[in-house]
Amino acid sequence: MVYTEIMERKTAGFREIEHTADWELHVWAPDMVTLLEMAAQGMYELSHTHLSDAQQVDRSITIPFTDRETLLVDFLSELLFYAEDENLAFDDFQLKFDGTELKAQISGASIANQAKEIKAVTYHRMAVCEIENGLEVNIVFDV
Amino acid sequence: MVTRRDLKKINDFEWEIPKTFRADMRVSVRIFVSEHLLNEAMRDKSLEQAVNAATLPGLVGHVTVMPDMHQGYGFPIGGVAATRYPKGVISPGAIGYDINCGVRLLGSQITFEEARPYLGDLATALDRNCPSGVGKGGQLRLSEKEINRLCVEGSRWALGKGYATQADVRRTEEQGQLKGADPSMVSERAKKRGRPQVGTLGAGNHFIEVDLVEEIFDPHAAQVMGLEKDNLALQIHCGSRGFGHQICSDYVRTFQGAVKRYGITLPDRELVCAPMDSPEGEAYLGAMRCAANYAFVNRQVLAHWAREAFDEVLGRRVRNANLHQIYDIAHNMGKIETHKVDGKEMKVCVHRKGATRAFGPGYQGLPEEYREIGQPVLVPGSMGTASWVLVGTEASMQRSFGSSCHGAGRTMSRSKAKKTIWGEDLRKGLESEGIHIRAGSMAGLAEEAPAAYKDVDSVVDTVTGAGIAKKVARLRPVAVIKG
């Protein structure tokens, strides 16, 4: 999976930012659910996560909403847990957010290779901000 | 933003950011750093993060920063902060996700010259015996009942299972068992992650390293520890794996609500905290101690597998292939300790994140043989450079809450390292210097290149120049195993 930017939707993407010890990702998107999807793709790219050709696996996640930053941390933390507990990663995200909870139908497969470890998603300086074309956020991962 | 103008020089190795620098600071920041290392530190946000740490409620003394500092998340790596017990706060982010990440050092009677022909085989055997890499499980699969026992008993659990000796346990910080661990405060998710990972190294900057004791600076202390010039030693650097990561994640999440309940305002959400005598604070302390005990066991079990590798490769080739424990020490931890603050003894919670406890001579809690020389402080360098064995001093007790540095400290970002350093070239370069490398990921190896780290000798010269540690021995790597 290599997604440095989704060129067909130039309002959404991610890029790595210099950080001395950990990894930092700048993510932008037109809305909250796309921001979550971009963040997930960015996280998988940072950790060099590659899916196997094994059978597709589907999972459902429901996350109650408290604030946008917590929703982001919770969603990415769920994906990290799946990676470690079941060796799964995802490349298809059907996300619905109604302002009170996130319902996610995610599809993927077992991980063929993951070169680098992400320990956790941090709240460090995290602020989902509104910009002209939607939302942006910086995420620092502990590695 | 902190500039040079905001810093007050105390002496050649100590600087201060006064409490007046920012209105929300509760205490000043003391920085143990040389002029040269200060210039490096000013390039990232470590000092800004130290100022943010100085806003935690209940702080006493100063927030202290070690010369291997670098930018982390919330709290700087190399930071030490003490809060009054029990009314002050405890902050999971100020301890870190890898709770009780630490270093274990084992010494030997094996001379480098007699082992030299077999070092490649030894590296291979260590790599085979000690599982490493992203999310890798180990040889042990613990039941829930067993992991609960491990959380409470720590190294004593390993002793009962035959993975440790009495001497190993005695020469471990807190004898490998923090009291007050409460498995009922640990989530099912954390236990699920932790059950298959006991005795695993993980990835990132964790490693197992065979070293040569290159130089002795304090013959008496070295003799007490059992370190001899020209002999091999072994370092193990890792922590509490997914178990600790999950516990920290759980409590950073829970504490987002706690700060609102207790009316605590902070400059960074990653610094969230709760009073230690609150239900949230007590729950985290109970869970954190479980992770601390897990990490002591993790390094103990890895030491057991490493001993088997040494025996397998060198057992019939050298006179004595045994490895004896020198010390095991945490560098990401929150500990309730008694320190003198403004001339009065008081109980505090010392948060050390990327900083090593460095108790001076005579302090309780040290193994009897170390009470005279002070506590061993283990300072691993990067995989191509030296590591150091130091001891704590009386000055560290007075000036840094009994703490010292924990390593070289990064200076180059991971993204820059991977753009400028090619893992395979690095491996070949290190091998040509006589360092055997076994690494699961070349991309990961590149990020951990020696060029990405500060000069560990300068870091050590700073803490010894400041008087908060004393040199005992310098080690040089001859084989490195990384996940």
PDB file of N, CA and C in Angstrom, chain B residues 357-389:
ATOM      1  N   ARG B 357      17.389   6.115  37.070  1.00  0.00           N
ATOM      2  CA  ARG B 357      17.625   6.331  38.497  1.00  0.00           C
ATOM      3  C   ARG B 357      19.128   6.203  38.742  1.00  0.00           C
ATOM      4  N   ALA B 358      19.675   7.053  39.589  1.00  0.00           N
ATOM      5  CA  ALA B 358      21.135   7.054  39.820  1.00  0.00           C
ATOM      6  C   ALA B 358      21.401   7.342  41.292  1.00  0.00           C
ATOM      7  N   PHE B 359      20.996   6.406  42.142  1.00  0.00           N
ATOM      8  CA  PHE B 359      21.153   6.619  43.585  1.00  0.00           C
ATOM      9  C   PHE B 359      22.639   6.564  43.966  1.00  0.00           C
ATOM     10  N   GLY B 360      22.994   7.460  44.852  1.00  0.00           N
ATOM     11  CA  GLY B 360      24.379   7.511  45.306  1.00  0.00           C
ATOM     12  C   GLY B 360      24.669   6.463  46.375  1.00  0.00           C
ATOM     13  N   PRO B 361      25.926   6.418  46.841  1.00  0.00           N
ATOM     14  CA  PRO B 361      26.307   5.438  47.861  1.00  0.00           C
ATOM     15  C   PRO B 361      25.459   5.595  49.122  1.00  0.00           C
ATOM     16  N   GLY B 362      25.185   4.458  49.739  1.00  0.00           N
ATOM     17  CA  GLY B 362      24.539   4.485  51.057  1.00  0.00           C
ATOM     18  C   GLY B 362      23.030   4.456  51.034  1.00  0.00           C
ATOM     19  N   TYR B 363      22.434   4.510  49.878  1.00  0.00           N
ATOM     20  CA  TYR B 363      20.971   4.602  49.844  1.00  0.00           C
ATOM     21  C   TYR B 363      20.298   3.247  49.918  1.00  0.00           C
ATOM     22  N   GLN B 364      19.184   3.247  50.619  1.00  0.00           N
ATOM     23  CA  GLN B 364      18.412   2.016  50.770  1.00  0.00           C
ATOM     24  C   GLN B 364      17.861   1.598  49.414  1.00  0.00           C
ATOM     25  N   GLY B 365      17.677   0.318  49.284  1.00  0.00           N
ATOM     26  CA  GLY B 365      17.110  -0.185  48.041  1.00  0.00           C
ATOM     27  C   GLY B 365      18.175  -0.690  47.088  1.00  0.00           C
ATOM     28  N   LEU B 366      19.453  -0.409  47.397  1.00  0.00           N
ATOM     29  CA  LEU B 366      20.532  -0.931  46.550  1.00  0.00           C
ATOM     30  C   LEU B 366      20.982  -2.277  47.103  1.00  0.00           C
ATOM     31  N   PRO B 367      21.442  -3.178  46.237  1.00  0.00           N
ATOM     32  CA  PRO B 367      22.012  -4.429  46.750  1.00  0.00           C
ATOM     33  C   PRO B 367      23.160  -4.089  47.704  1.00  0.00           C
ATOM     34  N   GLU B 368      23.335  -4.931  48.701  1.00  0.00           N
ATOM     35  CA  GLU B 368      24.312  -4.624  49.751  1.00  0.00           C
ATOM     36  C   GLU B 368      25.688  -4.268  49.180  1.00  0.00           C
ATOM     37  N   GLU B 369      26.131  -5.031  48.165  1.00  0.00           N
ATOM     38  CA  GLU B 369      27.483  -4.805  47.644  1.00  0.00           C
ATOM     39  C   GLU B 369      27.607  -3.471  46.912  1.00  0.00           C
ATOM     40  N   TYR B 370      26.454  -2.887  46.511  1.00  0.00           N
ATOM     41  CA  TYR B 370      26.509  -1.612  45.785  1.00  0.00           C
ATOM     42  C   TYR B 370      26.306  -0.403  46.699  1.00  0.00           C
ATOM     43  N   ARG B 371      25.988  -0.638  47.957  1.00  0.00           N
ATOM     44  CA  ARG B 371      25.721   0.507  48.841  1.00  0.00           C
ATOM     45  C   ARG B 371      26.957   1.376  49.007  1.00  0.00           C
ATOM     46  N   GLU B 372      28.142   0.760  48.918  1.00  0.00           N
ATOM     47  CA  GLU B 372      29.384   1.513  49.103  1.00  0.00           C
ATOM     48  C   GLU B 372      29.746   2.302  47.839  1.00  0.00           C
ATOM     49  N   ILE B 373      29.464   1.747  46.682  1.00  0.00           N
ATOM     50  CA  ILE B 373      29.934   2.390  45.436  1.00  0.00           C
ATOM     51  C   ILE B 373      28.854   3.233  44.761  1.00  0.00           C
ATOM     52  N   GLY B 374      27.600   3.041  45.128  1.00  0.00           N
ATOM     53  CA  GLY B 374      26.496   3.722  44.440  1.00  0.00           C
ATOM     54  C   GLY B 374      25.876   2.797  43.401  1.00  0.00           C
ATOM     55  N   GLN B 375      24.714   3.189  42.954  1.00  0.00           N
ATOM     56  CA  GLN B 375      23.950   2.329  42.044  1.00  0.00           C
ATOM     57  C   GLN B 375      24.507   2.372  40.609  1.00  0.00           C
ATOM     58  N   PRO B 376      24.677   1.206  39.977  1.00  0.00           N
ATOM     59  CA  PRO B 376      25.104   1.214  38.570  1.00  0.00           C
ATOM     60  C   PRO B 376      24.087   1.940  37.686  1.00  0.00           C
ATOM     61  N   VAL B 377      24.603   2.775  36.811  1.00  0.00           N
ATOM     62  CA  VAL B 377      23.787   3.512  35.838  1.00  0.00           C
ATOM     63  C   VAL B 377      24.235   3.032  34.460  1.00  0.00           C
ATOM     64  N   LEU B 378      23.308   2.480  33.699  1.00  0.00           N
ATOM     65  CA  LEU B 378      23.667   1.864  32.413  1.00  0.00           C
ATOM     66  C   LEU B 378      23.272   2.810  31.291  1.00  0.00           C
ATOM     67  N   VAL B 379      24.249   3.173  30.480  1.00  0.00           N
ATOM     68  CA  VAL B 379      24.035   4.184  29.439  1.00  0.00           C
ATOM     69  C   VAL B 379      24.425   3.605  28.082  1.00  0.00           C
ATOM     70  N   PRO B 380      23.482   2.967  27.405  1.00  0.00           N
ATOM     71  CA  PRO B 380      23.833   2.421  26.091  1.00  0.00           C
ATOM     72  C   PRO B 380      24.006   3.528  25.054  1.00  0.00           C
ATOM     73  N   GLY B 381      24.979   3.346  24.186  1.00  0.00           N
ATOM     74  CA  GLY B 381      25.155   4.289  23.073  1.00  0.00           C
ATOM     75  C   GLY B 381      24.417   3.768  21.865  1.00  0.00           C
ATOM     76  N   SER B 382      24.755   4.252  20.704  1.00  0.00           N
ATOM     77  CA  SER B 382      24.151   3.704  19.487  1.00  0.00           C
ATOM     78  C   SER B 382      24.926   2.446  19.105  1.00  0.00           C
ATOM     79  N   MET B 383      24.437   1.713  18.104  1.00  0.00           N
ATOM     80  CA  MET B 383      25.007   0.374  17.892  1.00  0.00           C
ATOM     81  C   MET B 383      26.447   0.367  17.358  1.00  0.00           C
ATOM     82  N   GLY B 384      26.952   1.531  16.944  1.00  0.00           N
ATOM     83  CA  GLY B 384      28.333   1.549  16.452  1.00  0.00           C
ATOM     84  C   GLY B 384      29.276   2.241  17.405  1.00  0.00           C
ATOM     85  N   THR B 385      28.746   2.736  18.515  1.00  0.00           N
ATOM     86  CA  THR B 385      29.594   3.518  19.416  1.00  0.00           C
ATOM     87  C   THR B 385      29.572   2.933  20.816  1.00  0.00           C
ATOM     88  N   ALA B 386      30.264   3.612  21.725  1.00  0.00           N
ATOM     89  CA  ALA B 386      30.443   3.070  23.074  1.00  0.00           C
ATOM     90  C   ALA B 386      29.154   3.090  23.886  1.00  0.00           C
ATOM     91  N   SER B 387      29.139   2.243  24.907  1.00  0.00           N
ATOM     92  CA  SER B 387      28.148   2.332  25.979  1.00  0.00           C
ATOM     93  C   SER B 387      28.940   2.538  27.269  1.00  0.00           C
ATOM     94  N   TRP B 388      28.261   3.027  28.285  1.00  0.00           N
ATOM     95  CA  TRP B 388      28.963   3.359  29.522  1.00  0.00           C
ATOM     96  C   TRP B 388      28.294   2.723  30.744  1.00  0.00           C
ATOM     97  N   VAL B 389      29.141   2.382  31.710  1.00  0.00           N
ATOM     98  CA  VAL B 389      28.646   1.999  33.035  1.00  0.00           C
ATOM     99  C   VAL B 389      29.113   3.106  33.988  1.00  0.00           C
TER     100      VAL B 389
END
